[in-house]
Amino acid sequence: MSAVMITRKVRKWEKLPGKNTFCCDGRVMMARQKGVFYLTLFLIVGTCSLFFAFECPYLAVHLSPAIPVFAALLFLFVIAMLLRTSFSDPGVLPRALPEEATFIEMEIEAANGNVPAGQRPPPRIRNVQINNQIVKLKYCYTCKIFRPPRASHCSICDNCVDRFDHHCPWVGNCVGKRNYRYFYMFTLSLSLLTIYIFTFDIVHVVMRSVDNGFLNTLKETPGTVLEVLVCFFTLWSVVGLTGFHTYLISLNQTTNEDIKGSWSGKNRVQNPYSHKNIFKNCCEVLCGPAFPSVLDRRGLMQEDSPASSTSAAPSSSSSSNPMSQTMKTTAPLIPNEHTPDDAKPSIAASAEKSDSPKEEDPPTPQVPPLASPETEADASLAKDKAQ
Amino acid sequence: AINIPKTTTLCYKRLLFHNLQELRHSASLANKVFIQRDYSEGTTCRFQTKFPSELESRIERTLFEDTVKTLNNYYAEAEKIGGQSYLEGCLACTTAYLIFLCMETRYEKVLKKIAKYIQEQNEKIFAPRGLLVTDPIERGMRVIEISIYEDRGSSGSSSGSSSVSGSTAR
């Protein structure tokens, strides 16, 4: 083996496929394009700052001090919901590891039988019956899995997302099973905030104009004009969006299904997930259990550098991948984008020498989680080997 | 994200190591079976209880079915929509969901129970039969992965012809 292997511990998020960006060492997960998200943040914070600067002093004195207090609480709630929606995992389904992908391929081939040469194999679809409705599960060629019902592949983030609603550039993330309720609370509270600021802007202008005249008022509080403008346009879009999502929630549908017309009623196709009761549907979507993330972003795994001997799929063990250590001497190294060019010829040479399939048994036992030298169990294993 | 505490992982590894000790010189990963999700009752997490043919010679059907049924019950408990989940949801909403930063959700509590259950089952039932069950959460809750280990002496060429890759073995 001519390549020198340096193993180092990395967090699993560093090795996750897909086009997400991660911050705070894996705690924050967003899409790549964040420009519109910054705009959203700027608009909300900017408009509220103007409101607190120009309107609130006057209204607190002339009407009630509760007005700015309530505005502040509402503003904080909106920001909390926005950040929660943007920063959380929407319900990304991890891609299939090689063994699982192979197993599924074998099942597909067994189901298709013998396809005559020259003919295209049938599309990869599985039919399941849910609530007396046949639902088709499609195969995702990127993630190599059959997508669960209601999951969809987001091309912007390059991930399959469970209960995929839509990819929202305003929050800079996909909206899926895990963050849909936060997204809805964000649009709802933003609608309320917009209406609130708009109303009190008008009240403020009216009250001040009575004393000073309309033009003087505008000169004294120029921020008001800007706020009213922003609120006016936001009102139509956000309130409309909230209304639309309220409608979807009452029917237990996703935006994706609505756009595709999955349950539009033609061919007597009905939504099998709906409880046929508006209250129950709302409760399920908004007050259902908080699903955990199945992407272990902050787990640790071993990475061998400069040459990795495995594919890009993350290892499963939380602290070690012993196979990569034991396989150092036997597995052919697969050149990938991380391999420096000078190591590639040596890799090719060693690939020719050791042509064995990857599960050739190394002298150490292949008990998966144990062979890391980092744990006590493994130290005793090493001791036993030495005996 | 879910982080199984290091002590649990350590105990799991230690027990597993002791149980597979007699195979340690000859155990090799022969095959993996993937128990798929059962979507007949909707999108709630449920696994198929159909007994795979690869396990026919390794474990009794009833033991396997009991394990899967217990796991299904755990997941149903976690995803149950009722009084407690409403309370949790409404309470969390009033705190702008900040309470989730310090409190463990019901689902996370059940996941810990599941991890413990799988560890026990591996130790008591599966490891003595040369099998290893992987927690579904490590596979995105898509499959229950069961690894089958063979005695090297008896497997002969069968493990070499198996198409599974051993590079990410679990």
Coordinates of C-alpha atoms in Angstrom, one line a residue:
Chain A
M1 CA 0.0 0.0 0.0
S2 CA 1.7 3.1 -1.1
A3 CA -0.9 5.6 0.0
V4 CA -0.6 6.8 3.5
M5 CA -4.0 6.7 5.3
I6 CA -4.8 9.4 7.8
T7 CA -8.0 8.7 9.6
R8 CA -9.8 11.6 11.2
K9 CA -13.1 12.1 12.8
V10 CA -15.6 14.1 10.9
R11 CA -19.2 15.0 11.5
K12 CA -21.7 13.1 9.3
W13 CA -23.1 16.3 7.9
E14 CA -19.9 17.0 6.1
K15 CA -20.4 13.8 4.1
L16 CA -24.1 14.1 3.4
P17 CA -24.9 14.1 -0.3
G18 CA -27.4 16.6 -1.6
K19 CA -27.1 20.4 -2.1
N20 CA -27.7 21.7 1.4
T21 CA -25.5 24.0 3.4
F22 CA -24.9 23.4 7.0
C23 CA -23.9 25.8 9.7
C24 CA -23.1 25.7 13.4
D25 CA -21.4 22.4 13.0
G26 CA -24.4 20.6 11.6
R27 CA -27.1 22.2 13.8
V28 CA -28.5 24.4 11.0
M29 CA -29.5 23.0 7.7
M30 CA -30.6 25.2 4.7
A31 CA -30.7 25.2 1.0
R32 CA -27.9 26.6 -1.0
Q33 CA -29.5 29.8 -2.3
K34 CA -30.1 31.9 0.7
G35 CA -30.4 35.3 -0.9
V36 CA -34.2 35.5 -0.8
F37 CA -34.2 34.3 2.8
Y38 CA -31.9 37.3 3.7
L39 CA -34.4 39.5 1.9
T40 CA -37.3 38.1 3.9
L41 CA -35.4 38.7 7.1
F42 CA -34.4 42.2 6.1
L43 CA -38.0 43.1 5.2
I44 CA -39.4 41.9 8.4
V45 CA -36.8 43.3 10.7
G46 CA -36.6 46.5 8.7
T47 CA -40.3 47.2 8.7
C48 CA -40.6 46.4 12.4
S49 CA -37.7 48.6 13.3
L50 CA -39.4 51.5 11.4
F51 CA -42.6 50.7 13.3
F52 CA -40.9 50.8 16.7
A53 CA -39.0 53.9 15.8
F54 CA -41.7 56.0 14.3
E55 CA -45.1 54.8 15.3
C56 CA -44.7 53.2 18.7
P57 CA -43.5 56.3 20.7
Y58 CA -46.6 58.2 19.6
L59 CA -49.1 55.3 20.0
A60 CA -47.7 54.3 23.3
V61 CA -48.3 57.7 24.7
H62 CA -51.6 58.6 22.9
L63 CA -53.3 55.2 22.8
S64 CA -51.8 52.5 25.0
P65 CA -48.4 51.1 25.9
A66 CA -49.7 47.6 25.2
I67 CA -49.5 48.3 21.5
P68 CA -45.7 48.2 21.1
V69 CA -45.5 45.4 23.7
F70 CA -47.8 43.2 21.7
A71 CA -46.1 44.1 18.5
A72 CA -42.7 43.1 20.0
L73 CA -44.1 39.7 21.1
L74 CA -45.6 39.1 17.7
F75 CA -42.4 40.2 16.0
L76 CA -40.4 37.8 18.1
F77 CA -42.8 34.9 17.4
V78 CA -42.5 35.6 13.6
I79 CA -38.7 35.6 13.7
A80 CA -38.7 32.4 15.8
M81 CA -41.0 30.6 13.4
L82 CA -39.0 31.8 10.4
L83 CA -35.7 30.6 11.8
R84 CA -37.3 27.4 12.9
T85 CA -38.6 26.7 9.4
S86 CA -35.4 27.8 7.7
F87 CA -32.9 26.0 9.9
S88 CA -34.5 22.7 10.6
D89 CA -34.4 19.5 8.6
P90 CA -37.6 19.4 6.6
G91 CA -37.7 15.6 6.8
V92 CA -35.0 14.6 4.4
L93 CA -34.8 10.9 3.7
P94 CA -31.2 9.6 3.6
R95 CA -30.1 7.9 0.5
A96 CA -29.9 4.1 0.4
L97 CA -26.6 2.6 1.4
P98 CA -25.1 0.3 -1.3
E99 CA -26.4 -2.9 0.2
E100 CA -29.9 -1.6 0.5
A101 CA -29.8 -0.3 -3.1
T102 CA -28.6 -3.6 -4.4
F103 CA -31.3 -5.5 -2.5
I104 CA -34.0 -3.2 -3.9
E105 CA -32.6 -3.6 -7.4
M106 CA -32.7 -7.4 -7.0
E107 CA -36.3 -7.2 -5.9
I108 CA -37.2 -5.1 -8.9
E109 CA -35.5 -7.4 -11.3
A110 CA -37.2 -10.4 -9.8
A111 CA -40.6 -8.6 -10.1
N112 CA -39.9 -7.6 -13.7
G113 CA -39.0 -11.1 -14.8
N114 CA -37.2 -11.5 -18.1
V115 CA -37.3 -8.4 -20.2
P116 CA -36.7 -9.2 -23.9
A117 CA -33.5 -7.6 -25.2
G118 CA -34.2 -4.2 -26.9
Q119 CA -37.3 -3.6 -24.9
R120 CA -37.4 -0.9 -22.1
P121 CA -37.9 -2.4 -18.7
P122 CA -41.2 -1.3 -17.1
P123 CA -41.2 1.8 -14.9
R124 CA -40.2 1.2 -11.4
I125 CA -43.4 1.6 -9.5
R126 CA -44.8 -0.1 -6.4
N127 CA -48.5 -0.1 -5.7
V128 CA -49.7 0.0 -2.2
Q129 CA -53.2 0.2 -0.9
I130 CA -53.9 2.8 1.6
N131 CA -57.5 3.3 2.9
N132 CA -58.9 1.5 -0.2
Q133 CA -57.0 3.7 -2.5
I134 CA -54.2 2.5 -4.7
V135 CA -51.2 4.7 -4.3
K136 CA -48.2 4.5 -6.6
L137 CA -44.7 4.6 -5.0
K138 CA -42.1 5.9 -7.4
Y139 CA -38.5 4.8 -7.5
C140 CA -36.0 7.6 -7.0
Y141 CA -33.0 7.1 -9.2
T142 CA -30.9 9.6 -7.2
C143 CA -31.6 8.3 -3.8
K144 CA -32.1 4.7 -4.9
I145 CA -35.2 4.1 -2.8
F146 CA -38.8 3.7 -3.4
R147 CA -40.2 7.0 -2.1
P148 CA -42.7 6.6 0.8
P149 CA -46.1 7.9 0.1
R150 CA -46.3 11.7 0.0
A151 CA -42.5 12.0 -0.3
S152 CA -41.0 13.8 -3.2
H153 CA -37.5 14.6 -4.5
C154 CA -36.6 18.3 -4.4
S155 CA -34.4 19.0 -7.3
I156 CA -33.1 22.2 -5.7
C157 CA -31.8 20.5 -2.6
D158 CA -31.3 17.2 -4.3
N159 CA -32.9 15.2 -1.5
C160 CA -36.0 13.2 -1.1
V161 CA -38.2 14.9 1.5
D162 CA -41.0 13.2 3.4
R163 CA -44.4 14.7 3.1
F164 CA -42.9 17.2 0.6
D165 CA -44.9 20.4 0.4
H166 CA -42.8 22.8 -1.7
H167 CA -39.4 24.4 -1.8
C168 CA -39.8 27.9 -0.4
P169 CA -37.1 30.3 -1.5
W170 CA -38.4 32.9 1.0
V171 CA -37.4 30.7 3.9
G172 CA -34.4 29.2 2.1
N173 CA -35.4 25.6 2.7
C174 CA -37.8 22.9 1.7
V175 CA -41.1 22.6 3.6
G176 CA -41.8 19.0 4.5
K177 CA -43.1 16.9 7.3
R178 CA -40.9 18.2 10.1
N179 CA -41.2 21.9 9.5
Y180 CA -44.6 22.4 7.9
R181 CA -46.3 23.4 11.1
Y182 CA -43.6 26.0 11.7
F183 CA -44.0 27.3 8.1
Y184 CA -47.7 27.6 8.6
M185 CA -47.3 29.4 12.0
F186 CA -44.8 31.7 10.3
T187 CA -47.2 32.7 7.5
L188 CA -50.1 33.0 10.0
S189 CA -48.2 35.2 12.4
L190 CA -46.6 37.2 9.6
S191 CA -50.1 37.9 8.3
L192 CA -51.2 39.0 11.7
L193 CA -48.1 41.2 12.1
T194 CA -48.6 42.7 8.7
I195 CA -52.2 43.5 9.4
Y196 CA -51.3 44.8 12.9
I197 CA -48.6 47.2 11.6
F198 CA -50.8 48.3 8.6
T199 CA -53.7 49.1 10.9
F200 CA -51.7 51.0 13.4
D201 CA -49.9 52.9 10.7
I202 CA -53.2 54.1 9.4
V203 CA -54.4 54.9 12.9
H204 CA -51.2 56.8 13.6
V205 CA -51.4 58.8 10.4
V206 CA -55.0 59.7 11.0
M207 CA -54.5 60.7 14.7
R208 CA -51.5 62.8 13.8
S209 CA -53.1 64.4 10.8
V210 CA -56.0 65.5 12.9
D211 CA -53.5 67.5 15.0
N212 CA -50.8 68.5 12.5
G213 CA -52.2 68.0 9.0
F214 CA -51.5 65.1 6.6
L215 CA -48.4 66.4 4.8
N216 CA -46.7 67.5 8.1
T217 CA -47.3 64.0 9.5
L218 CA -45.7 62.4 6.5
K219 CA -42.7 64.7 6.9
E220 CA -42.4 63.9 10.6
T221 CA -42.6 60.2 10.2
P222 CA -41.2 59.3 6.8
G223 CA -40.9 55.7 7.8
T224 CA -44.6 55.3 7.8
V225 CA -44.8 55.6 4.0
L226 CA -42.3 52.9 3.6
E227 CA -44.1 50.6 6.1
V228 CA -47.4 51.1 4.5
L229 CA -46.0 50.3 1.1
V230 CA -44.3 47.1 2.3
C231 CA -47.3 46.0 4.3
F232 CA -49.7 46.6 1.5
F233 CA -47.9 44.3 -0.9
T234 CA -47.0 41.8 1.8
L235 CA -50.6 41.6 2.9
W236 CA -52.0 40.4 -0.4
S237 CA -49.3 37.7 -0.8
V238 CA -48.9 36.4 2.7
V239 CA -52.5 36.5 3.7
G240 CA -53.4 34.7 0.5
L241 CA -50.7 32.1 1.2
T242 CA -52.0 31.6 4.7
G243 CA -55.5 31.1 3.4
F244 CA -54.3 28.6 0.8
H245 CA -52.4 26.6 3.4
T246 CA -55.3 26.7 5.8
Y247 CA -57.4 25.2 3.0
L248 CA -54.7 22.5 2.4
I249 CA -54.5 21.7 6.0
S250 CA -58.2 21.3 6.4
L251 CA -58.1 18.7 3.6
N252 CA -54.8 17.2 4.7
Q253 CA -53.1 17.8 1.4
T254 CA -49.7 19.0 0.4
T255 CA -49.0 21.8 -2.1
N256 CA -47.2 19.2 -4.2
E257 CA -50.3 17.0 -4.3
D258 CA -52.5 20.0 -5.0
I259 CA -50.4 21.2 -7.9
K260 CA -50.2 17.7 -9.4
G261 CA -53.9 17.2 -8.9
S262 CA -53.3 13.8 -7.2
W263 CA -56.6 13.9 -5.3
S264 CA -58.6 16.1 -7.5
G265 CA -61.5 13.7 -7.6
K266 CA -61.4 12.6 -11.2
N267 CA -61.5 8.8 -11.6
R268 CA -63.0 8.7 -8.2
V269 CA -59.6 9.2 -6.6
Q270 CA -59.9 10.6 -3.1
N271 CA -57.3 11.6 -0.6
P272 CA -56.6 8.5 1.5
Y273 CA -54.8 10.5 4.2
S274 CA -57.7 12.8 5.0
H275 CA -59.8 12.0 8.1
K276 CA -62.8 13.5 6.3
N277 CA -63.1 15.8 9.3
I278 CA -61.7 19.3 9.1
F279 CA -60.9 19.5 12.8
K280 CA -59.1 16.1 12.8
N281 CA -57.1 17.1 9.8
C282 CA -56.0 20.3 11.4
C283 CA -55.1 18.6 14.6
E284 CA -53.1 16.0 12.8
V285 CA -51.0 18.5 10.8
L286 CA -50.6 21.2 13.5
C287 CA -50.7 19.3 16.7
G288 CA -49.3 15.9 15.6
P289 CA -46.1 14.4 17.1
A290 CA -42.9 16.3 16.5
F291 CA -41.0 13.9 14.2
P292 CA -37.3 13.5 14.9
S293 CA -34.7 14.0 12.2
V294 CA -33.4 10.7 10.7
L295 CA -30.4 12.4 9.3
D296 CA -27.8 12.1 12.1
R297 CA -26.1 15.3 11.2
R298 CA -23.8 15.6 14.2
G299 CA -22.8 12.0 14.6
L300 CA -19.2 11.2 14.2
M301 CA -17.6 9.0 11.6
Q302 CA -14.2 8.1 10.5
E303 CA -12.8 9.5 7.3
D304 CA -9.8 8.2 5.6
S305 CA -7.8 10.7 3.7
P306 CA -6.2 11.3 1.2
A307 CA -8.0 8.3 -0.4
S308 CA -11.4 7.2 0.7
S309 CA -12.2 3.6 0.2
T310 CA -15.9 3.9 0.3
S311 CA -18.6 5.7 -1.7
A312 CA -20.0 9.0 -0.7
A313 CA -22.8 7.5 1.4
P314 CA -22.3 8.2 5.1
S315 CA -21.2 5.4 7.4
S316 CA -23.8 4.2 9.9
S317 CA -21.8 3.6 13.1
S318 CA -21.7 6.5 15.4
S319 CA -18.1 6.4 16.2
S320 CA -16.2 4.1 13.9
N321 CA -16.2 2.5 10.5
P322 CA -13.9 -0.4 11.1
M323 CA -14.3 -1.8 7.6
S324 CA -12.4 1.2 6.2
Q325 CA -9.6 0.5 8.6
T326 CA -9.5 -3.3 8.1
M327 CA -10.0 -2.9 4.4
K328 CA -7.1 -0.7 4.0
T329 CA -4.8 -3.5 3.0
T330 CA -7.2 -5.6 0.9
A331 CA -9.8 -3.5 -0.8
P332 CA -9.1 -1.8 -4.1
L333 CA -9.1 1.9 -3.6
I334 CA -11.7 3.7 -5.7
P335 CA -10.3 6.9 -7.1
N336 CA -12.7 9.7 -6.4
E337 CA -12.6 13.5 -6.6
H338 CA -10.7 13.6 -3.3
T339 CA -7.9 11.5 -4.5
P340 CA -4.8 13.5 -5.3
D341 CA -3.5 12.9 -8.8
D342 CA -0.2 11.3 -7.7
A343 CA -2.0 8.7 -5.7
K344 CA -4.1 7.6 -8.7
P345 CA -1.5 5.5 -10.6
S346 CA -0.7 3.6 -7.4
I347 CA -4.4 3.0 -6.9
A348 CA -4.8 1.6 -10.3
A349 CA -1.8 -0.7 -9.7
S350 CA -3.2 -1.9 -6.5
A351 CA -6.7 -2.3 -8.0
E352 CA -5.2 -4.7 -10.5
K353 CA -3.4 -6.7 -7.8
S354 CA -6.2 -7.1 -5.4
D355 CA -9.1 -7.9 -7.6
S356 CA -11.2 -9.5 -4.9
P357 CA -14.8 -8.5 -4.2
K358 CA -15.2 -6.2 -1.3
E359 CA -16.4 -8.8 1.1
E360 CA -13.2 -10.9 1.0
D361 CA -12.6 -11.8 4.5
P362 CA -9.8 -10.0 6.2
P363 CA -8.0 -11.9 9.0
T364 CA -9.9 -9.8 11.6
P365 CA -13.5 -10.8 12.4
Q366 CA -16.0 -8.7 10.6
V367 CA -18.1 -7.8 13.5
P368 CA -19.1 -4.3 12.4
P369 CA -19.1 -1.9 15.3
L370 CA -16.3 -3.3 17.3
A371 CA -13.0 -3.0 15.6
S372 CA -12.4 0.7 16.3
P373 CA -9.4 1.1 18.5
E374 CA -11.2 3.9 20.3
T375 CA -13.4 1.9 22.5
E376 CA -12.6 -0.4 25.4
A377 CA -14.4 -3.3 23.7
D378 CA -12.1 -2.9 20.7
A379 CA -9.0 -2.7 22.9
S380 CA -9.9 -6.1 24.4
L381 CA -10.6 -7.5 20.9
A382 CA -7.2 -6.3 19.8
K383 CA -5.8 -8.0 22.9
D384 CA -7.6 -11.2 22.1
K385 CA -6.2 -11.1 18.6
A386 CA -2.7 -10.7 19.8
Q387 CA -3.1 -13.9 21.9
Chain B
A1 CA -31.0 15.2 15.6
I2 CA -31.0 12.1 17.6
N3 CA -27.8 11.2 19.5
I4 CA -27.8 7.9 21.2
P5 CA -25.6 8.5 24.2
K6 CA -22.1 7.1 24.0
T7 CA -22.7 4.8 27.0
T8 CA -25.6 3.1 25.3
T9 CA -23.5 2.5 22.2
L10 CA -20.6 1.3 24.3
C11 CA -22.8 -1.2 26.2
Y12 CA -24.4 -2.4 23.0
K13 CA -21.0 -3.0 21.5
R14 CA -19.6 -4.8 24.5
L15 CA -22.6 -7.1 24.9
L16 CA -22.6 -7.8 21.2
F17 CA -18.9 -8.5 21.2
H18 CA -19.3 -11.1 24.0
N19 CA -22.2 -12.8 22.4
L20 CA -20.4 -13.1 19.1
Q21 CA -17.2 -14.1 20.6
E22 CA -17.4 -17.7 19.7
L23 CA -17.9 -16.7 16.1
R24 CA -15.1 -14.2 16.2
H25 CA -12.5 -16.3 14.4
S26 CA -14.9 -17.5 11.8
A27 CA -17.8 -15.0 11.6
S28 CA -18.2 -13.2 8.3
L29 CA -20.9 -11.1 6.9
A30 CA -22.8 -13.3 4.5
N31 CA -25.9 -11.3 3.6
K32 CA -28.3 -8.6 4.6
V33 CA -32.0 -8.7 4.6
F34 CA -34.1 -5.5 4.5
I35 CA -37.5 -5.5 6.0
Q36 CA -39.5 -2.9 4.2
R37 CA -42.1 -0.5 5.4
D38 CA -45.8 -1.5 5.4
Y39 CA -47.8 1.5 4.1
S40 CA -51.2 -0.2 4.1
E41 CA -52.3 1.9 7.1
G42 CA -51.0 5.2 5.7
T43 CA -47.8 7.1 6.4
T44 CA -47.4 6.0 10.0
C45 CA -44.2 4.0 10.6
R46 CA -44.9 0.3 10.4
F47 CA -42.8 -2.6 9.1
Q48 CA -43.9 -5.6 7.2
T49 CA -44.1 -8.8 9.3
K50 CA -43.7 -11.1 6.3
F51 CA -41.0 -13.6 7.2
P52 CA -38.1 -13.3 4.7
S53 CA -36.9 -16.6 3.1
E54 CA -33.3 -15.9 3.9
L55 CA -34.0 -16.1 7.6
E56 CA -35.9 -19.4 7.4
S57 CA -33.0 -21.5 8.5
R58 CA -31.7 -19.0 11.1
I59 CA -34.5 -18.0 13.3
E60 CA -38.0 -19.1 14.3
R61 CA -40.8 -17.3 12.5
T62 CA -42.6 -16.4 15.7
L63 CA -39.6 -14.8 17.3
F64 CA -39.0 -12.7 14.2
E65 CA -42.7 -11.7 14.0
D66 CA -42.8 -10.8 17.7
T67 CA -39.8 -8.5 17.3
V68 CA -41.3 -6.7 14.3
K69 CA -44.7 -6.4 15.9
T70 CA -43.2 -5.0 19.1
L71 CA -41.3 -2.4 17.1
N72 CA -44.5 -1.5 15.2
N73 CA -46.3 -1.0 18.5
Y74 CA -43.6 1.3 19.7
Y75 CA -43.8 3.4 16.6
A76 CA -47.5 3.5 16.8
E77 CA -47.2 4.7 20.4
A78 CA -44.8 7.4 19.3
E79 CA -47.0 8.7 16.5
K80 CA -50.3 8.4 18.3
I81 CA -52.4 11.5 17.8
G82 CA -54.4 12.0 20.9
G83 CA -54.7 14.0 24.0
Q84 CA -51.1 14.0 24.9
S85 CA -49.8 14.9 21.5
Y86 CA -52.3 17.8 21.3
L87 CA -51.2 19.1 24.7
E88 CA -47.5 18.9 23.7
G89 CA -48.2 20.6 20.4
C90 CA -50.3 23.5 21.9
L91 CA -48.0 24.0 24.8
A92 CA -45.0 24.1 22.5
C93 CA -46.7 26.6 20.2
T94 CA -47.3 29.0 23.0
T95 CA -43.6 29.0 23.7
A96 CA -42.8 29.5 20.0
Y97 CA -41.5 25.9 20.1
L98 CA -38.5 27.1 22.1
I99 CA -39.4 24.4 24.7
F100 CA -38.2 21.8 22.2
L101 CA -34.7 23.1 22.7
C102 CA -34.7 21.9 26.3
M103 CA -37.4 19.3 26.5
E104 CA -37.4 15.8 24.9
T105 CA -40.4 15.2 22.7
R106 CA -42.5 12.1 23.2
Y107 CA -41.2 10.6 20.0
E108 CA -37.6 11.0 21.1
K109 CA -38.4 9.2 24.4
V110 CA -39.9 6.3 22.5
L111 CA -37.0 6.1 20.1
K112 CA -34.7 5.6 23.2
K113 CA -37.0 2.8 24.3
I114 CA -36.7 1.3 20.9
A115 CA -32.9 1.5 20.8
K116 CA -32.8 -0.3 24.2
Y117 CA -35.3 -2.9 23.0
I118 CA -33.3 -3.6 19.9
Q119 CA -30.1 -3.9 21.9
E120 CA -31.8 -6.5 24.2
Q121 CA -33.2 -8.4 21.3
N122 CA -29.8 -8.5 19.6
E123 CA -28.2 -9.7 22.8
K124 CA -30.7 -12.3 23.7
I125 CA -32.1 -13.6 20.5
F126 CA -30.4 -12.5 17.4
A127 CA -26.7 -12.6 18.2
P128 CA -26.8 -16.3 19.4
R129 CA -28.2 -17.1 16.0
G130 CA -25.6 -15.1 14.1
L131 CA -27.9 -12.3 13.2
L132 CA -27.7 -8.5 13.9
V133 CA -30.7 -6.1 13.8
T134 CA -30.0 -2.5 13.0
D135 CA -32.1 0.2 14.5
P136 CA -34.3 1.6 11.6
I137 CA -33.5 5.1 12.6
E138 CA -30.0 4.6 11.3
R139 CA -31.5 3.7 7.9
G140 CA -33.9 6.7 7.7
M141 CA -36.8 4.7 9.1
R142 CA -37.1 3.0 5.8
V143 CA -36.0 -0.5 6.5
I144 CA -35.1 -2.9 9.3
E145 CA -31.7 -4.2 8.3
I146 CA -30.8 -7.6 9.5
S147 CA -27.3 -8.8 8.9
I148 CA -26.7 -12.5 8.6
Y149 CA -23.3 -13.9 9.7
E150 CA -22.0 -17.2 8.6
D151 CA -19.4 -19.5 10.0
R152 CA -16.5 -19.0 7.6
G153 CA -15.9 -22.7 7.5
S154 CA -19.4 -23.6 6.4
S155 CA -20.0 -20.7 4.0
G156 CA -17.5 -21.7 1.4
S157 CA -18.0 -19.7 -1.7
S158 CA -21.5 -18.4 -0.9
S159 CA -20.3 -15.3 0.9
G160 CA -18.0 -14.4 -1.9
S161 CA -20.8 -14.5 -4.5
S162 CA -23.1 -12.4 -2.4
S163 CA -23.6 -9.1 -4.1
V164 CA -23.7 -7.0 -1.0
S165 CA -20.8 -4.7 -0.4
G166 CA -19.0 -5.2 2.8
S167 CA -17.5 -1.7 2.9
T168 CA -20.2 -0.1 5.0
A169 CA -20.9 -3.1 7.2
R170 CA -23.5 -2.8 9.8

